[in-house]
mmCIF file of C-alpha atoms and ligand atoms in Angstrom:
data_model
loop_
_atom_site.group_PDB
_atom_site.id
_atom_site.type_symbol
_atom_site.label_atom_id
_atom_site.label_comp_id
_atom_site.label_asym_id
_atom_site.label_seq_id
_atom_site.Cartn_x
_atom_site.Cartn_y
_atom_site.Cartn_z
ATOM 1 C CA UNK A 1 -48.750 25.811 152.046
ATOM 2 C CA UNK A 2 -46.762 27.581 154.609
ATOM 3 C CA UNK A 3 -48.580 30.926 154.466
ATOM 4 C CA UNK A 4 -51.847 29.412 155.732
ATOM 5 C CA UNK A 5 -50.195 27.940 158.802
ATOM 6 C CA UNK A 6 -50.602 30.104 162.106
ATOM 7 C CA UNK A 7 -47.617 32.042 163.040
ATOM 8 C CA UNK A 8 -45.717 30.433 165.862
ATOM 9 C CA UNK A 9 -44.770 33.373 168.077
ATOM 10 C CA UNK A 10 -41.264 33.018 169.532
ATOM 11 C CA UNK A 11 -41.435 32.869 173.379
ATOM 12 C CA UNK A 12 -45.149 32.949 173.591
ATOM 13 C CA UNK A 13 -46.275 32.704 177.258
ATOM 14 C CA UNK A 14 -48.448 29.642 178.358
ATOM 15 C CA UNK A 15 -51.320 31.492 180.070
ATOM 16 C CA UNK A 16 -54.190 29.340 181.454
ATOM 17 C CA UNK A 17 -57.549 29.818 183.114
ATOM 18 C CA UNK A 18 -55.899 30.060 186.557
ATOM 19 C CA UNK A 19 -53.960 33.156 185.659
ATOM 20 C CA UNK A 20 -57.189 34.757 184.360
ATOM 21 C CA UNK A 21 -59.042 33.866 187.485
ATOM 22 C CA UNK A 22 -56.349 34.997 189.754
ATOM 23 C CA UNK A 23 -56.135 38.441 187.882
ATOM 24 C CA UNK A 24 -59.903 38.796 187.988
ATOM 25 C CA UNK A 25 -59.902 38.140 191.682
ATOM 26 C CA UNK A 26 -57.066 40.696 192.199
ATOM 27 C CA UNK A 27 -59.122 43.338 190.084
ATOM 28 C CA UNK A 28 -62.241 42.587 192.119
ATOM 29 C CA UNK A 29 -60.318 42.828 195.471
ATOM 30 C CA UNK A 30 -59.741 46.598 194.662
ATOM 31 C CA UNK A 31 -56.147 46.147 195.552
ATOM 32 C CA UNK A 32 -53.997 46.279 192.372
ATOM 33 C CA UNK A 33 -50.635 47.663 193.838
ATOM 34 C CA UNK A 34 -48.032 46.020 195.919
ATOM 35 C CA UNK A 35 -49.855 44.072 198.574
ATOM 36 C CA UNK A 36 -50.842 40.512 199.788
ATOM 37 C CA UNK A 37 -50.471 38.821 196.389
ATOM 38 C CA UNK A 38 -47.008 40.140 196.020
ATOM 39 C CA UNK A 39 -46.142 38.853 199.392
ATOM 40 C CA UNK A 40 -47.585 35.365 198.608
ATOM 41 C CA UNK A 41 -45.629 35.366 195.440
ATOM 42 C CA UNK A 42 -42.387 36.178 197.168
ATOM 43 C CA UNK A 43 -43.105 33.311 199.756
ATOM 44 C CA UNK A 44 -43.786 30.816 196.870
ATOM 45 C CA UNK A 45 -40.691 31.888 195.025
ATOM 46 C CA UNK A 46 -38.485 31.773 198.068
ATOM 47 C CA UNK A 47 -39.917 28.184 198.920
ATOM 48 C CA UNK A 48 -39.178 27.137 195.439
ATOM 49 C CA UNK A 49 -35.428 28.305 195.706
ATOM 50 C CA UNK A 50 -35.137 26.903 199.105
ATOM 51 C CA UNK A 51 -34.851 30.188 200.944
ATOM 52 C CA UNK A 52 -36.583 32.085 203.676
ATOM 53 C CA UNK A 53 -39.182 34.788 202.687
ATOM 54 C CA UNK A 54 -36.667 37.376 204.184
ATOM 55 C CA UNK A 55 -34.202 36.579 201.451
ATOM 56 C CA UNK A 56 -36.234 37.655 198.485
ATOM 57 C CA UNK A 57 -37.712 40.869 197.247
ATOM 58 C CA UNK A 58 -40.097 41.186 194.184
ATOM 59 C CA UNK A 59 -39.448 44.098 191.800
ATOM 60 C CA UNK A 60 -41.004 45.136 188.495
ATOM 61 C CA UNK A 61 -38.118 43.740 186.266
ATOM 62 C CA UNK A 62 -34.897 41.724 186.277
ATOM 63 C CA UNK A 63 -33.304 44.985 184.997
ATOM 64 C CA UNK A 64 -34.517 46.587 188.241
ATOM 65 C CA UNK A 65 -33.313 43.724 190.220
ATOM 66 C CA UNK A 66 -29.818 44.187 188.861
ATOM 67 C CA UNK A 67 -29.686 47.856 189.257
ATOM 68 C CA UNK A 68 -30.936 47.723 192.897
ATOM 69 C CA UNK A 69 -28.578 44.902 193.614
ATOM 70 C CA UNK A 70 -25.674 46.882 192.259
ATOM 71 C CA UNK A 71 -26.654 49.936 194.400
ATOM 72 C CA UNK A 72 -27.250 47.783 197.454
ATOM 73 C CA UNK A 73 -23.897 46.077 197.041
ATOM 74 C CA UNK A 74 -22.274 49.539 198.021
ATOM 75 C CA UNK A 75 -19.476 49.663 195.701
ATOM 76 C CA UNK A 76 -17.614 52.982 195.158
ATOM 77 C CA UNK A 77 -18.304 54.969 191.946
ATOM 78 C CA UNK A 78 -16.365 53.851 188.909
ATOM 79 C CA UNK A 79 -15.652 50.297 190.456
ATOM 80 C CA UNK A 80 -15.147 47.759 187.673
ATOM 81 C CA UNK A 81 -17.831 44.949 187.269
ATOM 82 C CA UNK A 82 -16.789 42.014 185.223
ATOM 83 C CA UNK A 83 -19.520 40.499 183.074
ATOM 84 C CA UNK A 84 -20.151 38.522 179.879
ATOM 85 C CA UNK A 85 -20.421 40.029 176.279
ATOM 86 C CA UNK A 86 -23.146 37.333 175.469
ATOM 87 C CA UNK A 87 -25.969 38.856 177.308
ATOM 88 C CA UNK A 88 -28.964 41.215 177.067
ATOM 89 C CA UNK A 89 -27.934 44.800 177.187
ATOM 90 C CA UNK A 90 -29.788 45.170 180.491
ATOM 91 C CA UNK A 91 -27.034 43.350 182.206
ATOM 92 C CA UNK A 92 -24.376 45.982 181.186
ATOM 93 C CA UNK A 93 -26.851 48.960 181.379
ATOM 94 C CA UNK A 94 -27.500 48.016 185.016
ATOM 95 C CA UNK A 95 -23.858 48.385 185.762
ATOM 96 C CA UNK A 96 -23.545 51.658 184.215
ATOM 97 C CA UNK A 97 -26.779 53.041 185.822
ATOM 98 C CA UNK A 98 -25.264 52.110 189.171
ATOM 99 C CA UNK A 99 -22.270 54.347 188.488
ATOM 100 C CA UNK A 100 -20.022 51.400 187.852
ATOM 101 C CA UNK A 101 -17.828 50.496 184.966
ATOM 102 C CA UNK A 102 -18.624 47.340 183.068
ATOM 103 C CA UNK A 103 -15.661 45.076 181.900
ATOM 104 C CA UNK A 104 -16.303 42.169 179.594
ATOM 105 C CA UNK A 105 -14.701 38.655 179.910
ATOM 106 C CA UNK A 106 -15.320 36.292 176.974
ATOM 107 C CA UNK A 107 -17.299 33.172 177.021
ATOM 108 C CA UNK A 108 -16.326 29.440 176.879
ATOM 109 C CA UNK A 109 -17.436 28.462 173.336
ATOM 110 C CA UNK A 110 -18.700 25.185 174.659
ATOM 111 C CA UNK A 111 -20.909 26.298 177.425
ATOM 112 C CA UNK A 112 -21.518 29.823 176.154
ATOM 113 C CA UNK A 113 -21.202 30.977 179.595
ATOM 114 C CA UNK A 114 -18.517 33.498 181.087
ATOM 115 C CA UNK A 115 -15.091 31.812 181.168
ATOM 116 C CA UNK A 116 -13.569 31.648 184.641
ATOM 117 C CA UNK A 117 -10.099 32.007 183.114
ATOM 118 C CA UNK A 118 -11.244 35.077 181.193
ATOM 119 C CA UNK A 119 -12.508 36.617 184.356
ATOM 120 C CA UNK A 120 -9.183 36.115 186.135
ATOM 121 C CA UNK A 121 -7.519 37.789 183.201
ATOM 122 C CA UNK A 122 -9.846 40.791 183.332
ATOM 123 C CA UNK A 123 -9.196 41.438 187.167
ATOM 124 C CA UNK A 124 -7.571 44.757 187.837
ATOM 125 C CA UNK A 125 -7.006 46.592 191.226
ATOM 126 C CA UNK A 126 -10.239 48.417 190.550
ATOM 127 C CA UNK A 127 -12.426 45.231 190.164
ATOM 128 C CA UNK A 128 -15.183 44.958 192.822
ATOM 129 C CA UNK A 129 -17.833 42.590 191.399
ATOM 130 C CA UNK A 130 -18.626 39.799 189.006
ATOM 131 C CA UNK A 131 -21.993 39.431 187.222
ATOM 132 C CA UNK A 132 -22.185 35.946 185.642
ATOM 133 C CA UNK A 133 -25.322 35.269 183.398
ATOM 134 C CA UNK A 134 -26.502 31.691 183.419
ATOM 135 C CA UNK A 135 -26.848 31.720 179.716
ATOM 136 C CA UNK A 136 -29.955 29.942 178.282
ATOM 137 C CA UNK A 137 -30.527 28.408 181.638
ATOM 138 C CA UNK A 138 -27.138 26.584 181.856
ATOM 139 C CA UNK A 139 -25.695 27.257 185.268
ATOM 140 C CA UNK A 140 -22.240 28.947 185.104
ATOM 141 C CA UNK A 141 -19.235 27.291 186.782
ATOM 142 C CA UNK A 142 -20.111 28.693 190.171
ATOM 143 C CA UNK A 143 -17.559 26.711 192.077
ATOM 144 C CA UNK A 144 -14.812 28.525 190.127
ATOM 145 C CA UNK A 145 -16.486 31.870 189.986
ATOM 146 C CA UNK A 146 -16.948 31.978 193.749
ATOM 147 C CA UNK A 147 -13.406 30.859 194.274
ATOM 148 C CA UNK A 148 -12.090 33.792 192.316
ATOM 149 C CA UNK A 149 -14.531 36.150 194.040
ATOM 150 C CA UNK A 150 -13.370 34.956 197.467
ATOM 151 C CA UNK A 151 -9.676 35.259 196.500
ATOM 152 C CA UNK A 152 -10.233 38.871 195.338
ATOM 153 C CA UNK A 153 -13.000 39.825 197.698
ATOM 154 C CA UNK A 154 -15.468 40.546 194.915
ATOM 155 C CA UNK A 155 -19.170 40.955 195.120
ATOM 156 C CA UNK A 156 -21.146 38.434 192.959
ATOM 157 C CA UNK A 157 -24.492 39.260 191.416
ATOM 158 C CA UNK A 158 -25.901 36.500 189.252
ATOM 159 C CA UNK A 159 -28.103 37.392 186.327
ATOM 160 C CA UNK A 160 -30.734 34.482 186.612
ATOM 161 C CA UNK A 161 -33.011 35.902 183.950
ATOM 162 C CA UNK A 162 -32.823 32.389 182.149
ATOM 163 C CA UNK A 163 -32.139 30.366 185.245
ATOM 164 C CA UNK A 164 -35.218 30.107 187.491
ATOM 165 C CA UNK A 165 -35.051 26.270 187.661
ATOM 166 C CA UNK A 166 -31.318 25.978 187.353
ATOM 167 C CA UNK A 167 -29.174 24.285 190.030
ATOM 168 C CA UNK A 168 -25.416 23.688 190.155
ATOM 169 C CA UNK A 169 -24.380 20.739 192.230
ATOM 170 C CA UNK A 170 -27.719 20.749 193.888
ATOM 171 C CA UNK A 171 -27.811 24.395 194.824
ATOM 172 C CA UNK A 172 -30.134 26.857 193.068
ATOM 173 C CA UNK A 173 -28.643 29.431 190.721
ATOM 174 C CA UNK A 174 -28.933 32.827 192.347
ATOM 175 C CA UNK A 175 -27.920 31.563 195.808
ATOM 176 C CA UNK A 176 -24.277 31.403 195.387
ATOM 177 C CA UNK A 177 -23.427 35.078 195.033
ATOM 178 C CA UNK A 178 -24.539 38.177 197.173
ATOM 179 C CA UNK A 179 -27.549 38.551 194.970
ATOM 180 C CA UNK A 180 -29.458 36.593 192.166
ATOM 181 C CA UNK A 181 -31.635 38.533 189.895
ATOM 182 C CA UNK A 182 -34.658 36.843 188.163
ATOM 183 C CA UNK A 183 -36.960 37.905 185.275
ATOM 184 C CA UNK A 184 -40.619 37.253 184.840
ATOM 185 C CA UNK A 185 -40.766 39.109 181.493
ATOM 186 C CA UNK A 186 -43.340 37.644 178.901
ATOM 187 C CA UNK A 187 -40.780 35.384 177.272
ATOM 188 C CA UNK A 188 -39.112 33.945 180.346
ATOM 189 C CA UNK A 189 -39.940 30.726 182.118
ATOM 190 C CA UNK A 190 -42.217 32.222 184.687
ATOM 191 C CA UNK A 191 -44.131 35.173 183.438
ATOM 192 C CA UNK A 192 -45.740 38.207 185.377
ATOM 193 C CA UNK A 193 -45.765 40.343 182.257
ATOM 194 C CA UNK A 194 -43.033 42.618 183.587
ATOM 195 C CA UNK A 195 -41.543 41.431 186.891
ATOM 196 C CA UNK A 196 -38.447 40.327 188.601
ATOM 197 C CA UNK A 197 -37.118 39.066 191.919
ATOM 198 C CA UNK A 198 -33.970 39.564 193.929
ATOM 199 C CA UNK A 199 -32.640 36.530 195.971
ATOM 200 C CA UNK A 200 -29.989 37.322 198.509
ATOM 201 C CA UNK A 201 -27.749 35.639 201.077
ATOM 202 C CA UNK A 202 -28.120 38.343 203.724
ATOM 203 C CA UNK A 203 -31.674 39.397 204.792
ATOM 204 C CA UNK A 204 -30.300 42.813 205.912
ATOM 205 C CA UNK A 205 -29.149 43.596 202.251
ATOM 206 C CA UNK A 206 -32.438 42.278 200.801
ATOM 207 C CA UNK A 207 -34.217 44.558 203.180
ATOM 208 C CA UNK A 208 -32.218 47.377 201.807
ATOM 209 C CA UNK A 209 -32.771 46.366 198.236
ATOM 210 C CA UNK A 210 -36.602 46.176 198.866
ATOM 211 C CA UNK A 211 -36.475 49.709 200.404
ATOM 212 C CA UNK A 212 -34.511 51.007 197.471
ATOM 213 C CA UNK A 213 -36.916 49.553 195.130
ATOM 214 C CA UNK A 214 -39.664 51.680 196.626
ATOM 215 C CA UNK A 215 -38.371 55.264 196.795
ATOM 216 C CA UNK A 216 -36.168 54.427 199.895
ATOM 217 C CA UNK A 217 -39.428 54.546 202.025
ATOM 218 C CA UNK A 218 -39.344 52.605 205.186
ATOM 219 C CA UNK A 219 -43.062 51.192 204.633
ATOM 220 C CA UNK A 220 -44.842 50.168 201.374
ATOM 221 C CA UNK A 221 -48.300 51.120 200.512
ATOM 222 C CA UNK A 222 -49.852 47.978 201.970
ATOM 223 C CA UNK A 223 -48.209 48.672 205.324
ATOM 224 C CA UNK A 224 -49.338 52.391 205.147
ATOM 225 C CA UNK A 225 -52.999 51.900 203.741
ATOM 226 C CA UNK A 226 -53.673 48.266 204.436
ATOM 227 C CA UNK A 227 -56.021 46.726 206.909
ATOM 228 C CA UNK A 228 -53.885 47.536 209.860
ATOM 229 C CA UNK A 229 -54.539 51.288 209.661
ATOM 230 C CA UNK A 230 -52.672 54.252 208.436
ATOM 231 C CA UNK A 231 -48.808 54.251 209.269
ATOM 232 C CA UNK A 232 -46.323 57.052 208.767
ATOM 233 C CA UNK A 233 -43.184 56.266 206.645
ATOM 234 C CA UNK A 234 -39.851 57.784 206.475
ATOM 235 C CA UNK A 235 -37.600 58.276 203.395
ATOM 236 C CA UNK A 236 -34.267 56.825 204.286
ATOM 237 C CA UNK A 237 -32.466 56.860 201.041
ATOM 238 C CA UNK A 238 -32.990 58.135 197.489
ATOM 239 C CA UNK A 239 -34.597 55.097 195.951
ATOM 240 C CA UNK A 240 -36.243 54.070 192.798
ATOM 241 C CA UNK A 241 -39.913 53.075 191.695
ATOM 242 C CA UNK A 242 -39.330 49.397 190.989
ATOM 243 C CA UNK A 243 -41.908 47.703 193.077
ATOM 244 C CA UNK A 244 -44.121 44.742 191.620
ATOM 245 C CA UNK A 245 -47.840 45.048 191.649
ATOM 246 C CA UNK A 246 -50.283 42.555 193.046
ATOM 247 C CA UNK A 247 -51.855 42.542 189.475
ATOM 248 C CA UNK A 248 -48.474 41.099 188.307
ATOM 249 C CA UNK A 249 -48.040 38.721 191.194
ATOM 250 C CA UNK A 250 -51.606 37.443 190.325
ATOM 251 C CA UNK A 251 -50.192 36.244 186.951
ATOM 252 C CA UNK A 252 -47.099 34.878 188.564
ATOM 253 C CA UNK A 253 -48.702 32.867 191.417
ATOM 254 C CA UNK A 254 -50.301 30.136 188.930
ATOM 255 C CA UNK A 255 -47.366 30.385 186.699
ATOM 256 C CA UNK A 256 -44.981 29.494 189.579
ATOM 257 C CA UNK A 257 -47.282 26.695 190.524
ATOM 258 C CA UNK A 258 -46.729 25.269 187.061
ATOM 259 C CA UNK A 259 -42.972 25.955 186.803
ATOM 260 C CA UNK A 260 -41.942 22.232 186.996
ATOM 261 C CA UNK A 261 -44.639 21.112 184.532
ATOM 262 C CA UNK A 262 -43.549 23.703 182.057
ATOM 263 C CA UNK A 263 -39.875 22.693 182.544
ATOM 264 C CA UNK A 264 -40.802 19.077 181.782
ATOM 265 C CA UNK A 265 -42.626 20.102 178.607
ATOM 266 C CA UNK A 266 -39.673 22.151 177.469
ATOM 267 C CA UNK A 267 -37.392 19.152 178.198
ATOM 268 C CA UNK A 268 -39.490 16.953 175.944
ATOM 269 C CA UNK A 269 -39.135 19.548 173.053
ATOM 270 C CA UNK A 270 -35.541 19.860 173.736
ATOM 271 C CA UNK A 271 -35.031 16.188 173.454
ATOM 272 C CA UNK A 272 -37.021 15.963 170.261
ATOM 273 C CA UNK A 273 -34.895 18.711 168.797
ATOM 274 C CA UNK A 274 -31.711 17.095 169.833
ATOM 275 C CA UNK A 275 -32.667 13.870 167.992
ATOM 276 C CA UNK A 276 -34.180 15.597 165.050
ATOM 277 C CA UNK A 277 -31.112 17.784 164.327
ATOM 278 C CA UNK A 278 -28.387 15.265 165.233
ATOM 279 C CA UNK A 279 -27.485 14.663 161.565
ATOM 280 C CA UNK A 280 -27.413 18.350 160.481
ATOM 281 C CA UNK A 281 -24.305 20.624 160.061
ATOM 282 C CA UNK A 282 -25.587 22.982 162.836
ATOM 283 C CA UNK A 283 -24.144 23.385 166.244
ATOM 284 C CA UNK A 284 -26.441 22.126 168.917
ATOM 285 C CA UNK A 285 -26.558 23.071 172.631
ATOM 286 C CA UNK A 286 -24.058 21.411 174.748
ATOM 287 C CA UNK A 287 -25.544 18.701 176.818
ATOM 288 C CA UNK A 288 -25.989 19.635 180.418
ATOM 289 C CA UNK A 289 -23.037 19.151 182.775
ATOM 290 C CA UNK A 290 -23.372 16.240 185.392
ATOM 291 C CA UNK A 291 -24.793 17.228 188.594
ATOM 292 C CA UNK A 292 -26.396 20.379 187.440
ATOM 293 C CA UNK A 293 -29.797 21.231 186.287
ATOM 294 C CA UNK A 294 -30.305 23.288 183.019
ATOM 295 C CA UNK A 295 -33.114 25.831 183.120
ATOM 296 C CA UNK A 296 -33.795 25.055 179.416
ATOM 297 C CA UNK A 297 -34.861 28.592 178.680
ATOM 298 C CA UNK A 298 -33.318 28.821 175.023
ATOM 299 C CA UNK A 299 -32.688 26.233 172.432
ATOM 300 C CA UNK A 300 -29.980 27.737 170.379
ATOM 301 C CA UNK A 301 -28.568 26.377 167.193
ATOM 302 C CA UNK A 302 -25.411 27.607 165.385
ATOM 303 C CA UNK A 303 -25.579 28.480 161.688
ATOM 304 C CA UNK A 304 -22.014 28.608 160.331
ATOM 305 C CA UNK A 305 -22.528 29.604 156.761
ATOM 306 C CA UNK A 306 -19.473 27.694 155.556
ATOM 307 C CA UNK A 307 -21.031 24.492 156.932
ATOM 308 C CA UNK A 308 -24.644 25.056 156.411
ATOM 309 C CA UNK A 309 -24.742 26.798 153.027
ATOM 310 C CA UNK A 310 -26.877 29.537 154.346
ATOM 311 C CA UNK A 311 -26.039 32.692 156.356
ATOM 312 C CA UNK A 312 -27.588 33.043 159.747
ATOM 313 C CA UNK A 313 -29.751 36.134 158.873
ATOM 314 C CA UNK A 314 -31.020 34.329 155.659
ATOM 315 C CA UNK A 315 -31.962 31.269 157.867
ATOM 316 C CA UNK A 316 -33.892 33.690 160.206
ATOM 317 C CA UNK A 317 -35.800 35.049 157.185
ATOM 318 C CA UNK A 318 -36.499 31.597 155.760
ATOM 319 C CA UNK A 319 -37.871 30.576 159.262
ATOM 320 C CA UNK A 320 -40.029 33.631 159.242
ATOM 321 C CA UNK A 321 -41.276 32.814 155.723
ATOM 322 C CA UNK A 322 -42.292 29.322 157.144
ATOM 323 C CA UNK A 323 -44.298 31.364 159.748
ATOM 324 C CA UNK A 324 -42.054 30.453 162.537
ATOM 325 C CA UNK A 325 -40.723 33.163 164.986
ATOM 326 C CA UNK A 326 -37.109 32.866 166.194
ATOM 327 C CA UNK A 327 -34.776 34.932 168.203
ATOM 328 C CA UNK A 328 -31.069 35.828 168.468
ATOM 329 C CA UNK A 329 -29.492 35.636 171.950
ATOM 330 C CA UNK A 330 -27.478 37.709 171.517
ATOM 331 C CA UNK A 331 -25.466 39.673 169.176
ATOM 332 C CA UNK A 332 -22.442 40.272 171.469
ATOM 333 C CA UNK A 333 -22.741 43.464 173.539
ATOM 334 C CA UNK A 334 -19.871 45.209 171.755
ATOM 335 C CA UNK A 335 -21.713 45.001 168.377
ATOM 336 C CA UNK A 336 -23.830 47.825 169.564
ATOM 337 C CA UNK A 337 -22.886 51.479 168.614
ATOM 338 C CA UNK A 338 -23.555 52.808 172.173
ATOM 339 C CA UNK A 339 -20.909 50.494 173.817
ATOM 340 C CA UNK A 340 -18.478 51.152 170.987
ATOM 341 C CA UNK A 341 -18.800 54.839 171.510
ATOM 342 C CA UNK A 342 -18.909 54.869 175.322
ATOM 343 C CA UNK A 343 -16.082 52.358 175.910
ATOM 344 C CA UNK A 344 -14.223 51.980 172.605
ATOM 345 C CA UNK A 345 -15.193 48.243 172.584
ATOM 346 C CA UNK A 346 -14.810 46.253 169.373
ATOM 347 C CA UNK A 347 -16.534 42.806 168.968
ATOM 348 C CA UNK A 348 -13.151 41.304 167.797
ATOM 349 C CA UNK A 349 -11.787 41.776 171.355
ATOM 350 C CA UNK A 350 -14.234 39.063 172.653
ATOM 351 C CA UNK A 351 -13.984 36.567 169.574
ATOM 352 C CA UNK A 352 -15.963 33.691 171.148
ATOM 353 C CA UNK A 353 -18.985 35.814 172.015
ATOM 354 C CA UNK A 354 -18.674 37.660 168.682
ATOM 355 C CA UNK A 355 -18.765 34.316 166.611
ATOM 356 C CA UNK A 356 -21.503 32.830 168.665
ATOM 357 C CA UNK A 357 -23.690 36.063 168.372
ATOM 358 C CA UNK A 358 -23.263 36.045 164.566
ATOM 359 C CA UNK A 359 -24.162 32.330 164.217
ATOM 360 C CA UNK A 360 -26.853 31.826 166.955
ATOM 361 C CA UNK A 361 -30.578 31.187 166.294
ATOM 362 C CA UNK A 362 -32.968 30.477 169.151
ATOM 363 C CA UNK A 363 -35.833 28.202 168.116
ATOM 364 C CA UNK A 364 -39.276 28.168 169.698
ATOM 365 C CA UNK A 365 -39.327 26.440 172.995
ATOM 366 C CA UNK A 366 -42.491 27.521 174.722
ATOM 367 C CA UNK A 367 -44.272 24.952 176.901
ATOM 368 C CA UNK A 368 -47.451 25.786 175.156
ATOM 369 C CA UNK A 369 -46.099 24.485 171.731
ATOM 370 C CA UNK A 370 -48.055 21.538 170.415
ATOM 371 C CA UNK A 371 -46.329 18.406 169.132
ATOM 372 C CA UNK A 372 -47.584 19.565 165.747
ATOM 373 C CA UNK A 373 -45.865 22.805 166.219
ATOM 374 C CA UNK A 374 -42.620 21.163 167.083
ATOM 375 C CA UNK A 375 -42.731 19.066 164.072
ATOM 376 C CA UNK A 376 -43.393 22.160 161.942
ATOM 377 C CA UNK A 377 -40.296 23.703 163.390
ATOM 378 C CA UNK A 378 -38.170 20.520 162.749
ATOM 379 C CA UNK A 379 -39.463 20.274 159.074
ATOM 380 C CA UNK A 380 -38.651 23.886 158.453
ATOM 381 C CA UNK A 381 -35.195 23.787 159.846
ATOM 382 C CA UNK A 382 -34.481 20.681 157.725
ATOM 383 C CA UNK A 383 -35.998 21.961 154.639
ATOM 384 C CA UNK A 384 -34.117 25.263 154.887
ATOM 385 C CA UNK A 385 -30.769 23.411 155.364
ATOM 386 C CA UNK A 386 -31.597 21.083 152.416
ATOM 387 C CA UNK A 387 -31.696 18.023 154.634
ATOM 388 C CA UNK A 388 -34.280 15.162 153.808
ATOM 389 C CA UNK A 389 -37.317 15.244 156.032
ATOM 390 C CA UNK A 390 -36.746 13.196 159.302
HETATM 391 C C1 PLP B 1 -34.515 39.166 180.013
HETATM 392 C C2 PLP B 1 -33.270 39.555 180.428
HETATM 393 C C3 PLP B 1 -32.978 40.521 181.364
HETATM 394 C C4 PLP B 1 -33.877 41.676 181.766
HETATM 395 O O1 PLP B 1 -35.061 41.124 182.249
HETATM 396 P P1 PLP B 1 -36.267 42.162 182.351
HETATM 397 O O2 PLP B 1 -37.127 41.429 183.460
HETATM 398 O O3 PLP B 1 -36.939 42.250 181.064
HETATM 399 O O4 PLP B 1 -35.802 43.401 182.861
HETATM 400 C C5 PLP B 1 -31.639 40.554 181.860
HETATM 401 N N1 PLP B 1 -30.661 39.704 181.585
HETATM 402 C C6 PLP B 1 -30.883 38.627 180.764
HETATM 403 C C7 PLP B 1 -29.836 37.611 180.419
HETATM 404 C C8 PLP B 1 -32.230 38.677 180.141
HETATM 405 O O5 PLP B 1 -32.456 37.631 179.263
#
């Protein structure tokens, strides 16, 4: 019976002996803070995204990456920044923390990514930036978004929290705009516990972002206390405390080495879900666009009560009763009281994101799932929807 099955934790990271060994080695080295392992992690990440090491800066979260990028973009206070309502609150909060004003543009219901036509319609004389989110790992229409940005002289900061492996027409997500911001949070495709990375076009702006991420100091601790002897630093700006630790990079180094193996495992799970759910009345993820690579971060199904005979939240409860963890990515941003009060937003103004947010369910997709786990998820989904076992 279901209650004896182990609970399948949604988004559980796949941690191996390599991570444990590297963390142990870091602990034994006596250097836990920002130092040589962070530098190696930055180099490995830059190489993976086909960039030089002077175009990346590791930080302690994607939220920090977004915040620092917005500050480093040098926009005037109150400038408008267009983003998607179908994202994690961090995307919008970072805009506000940088003293800027978020403006939402609805998503394309097929791709669930920000709709370039909606971006155009949201542009005002005060618009200065666009923050596209590569939702679930599916790359946004970066050709159209960059064309709009060029025509209106807008900064582009890509939220790549789901998109470490994503490419659009062969070019890595995060390398189109001025900055790309990545997450290594525990549920993401590469894990450091908490962690993030900024990828940038311009090494000078990355250098500024790196400095802003460590109090605005001209030298980090490794360059003050490391093996080259003590060096003075100068505070050049009022920065933040957003640096990544070597202890975090120690988890990330072996994770990054397995990024492609993990992607292939998620692809196999994804294809199994696609085939097992093809006859169900649920909406399935759109197949990836030609000449793009999907990051395969979230497998989301749409539970429309009228078609499925069960409400989305009841479906979540039934999955939980089957001892399977699920997620919701995301209730649209204007569903939350803070944004309603602060900006007067109502979900109905962005109807596509509202509907998707009320119907969406993310199924387990961790590379650590066994084939048996995947079959358990499939059996539960089919049983809850009243479909015969596949
Ligand atoms: C996870 C996530 C973030 C925040 O990442 P952290 O590393 O946890 O700060 C931002 N945007 C999106 C779309 C996310 O999924």
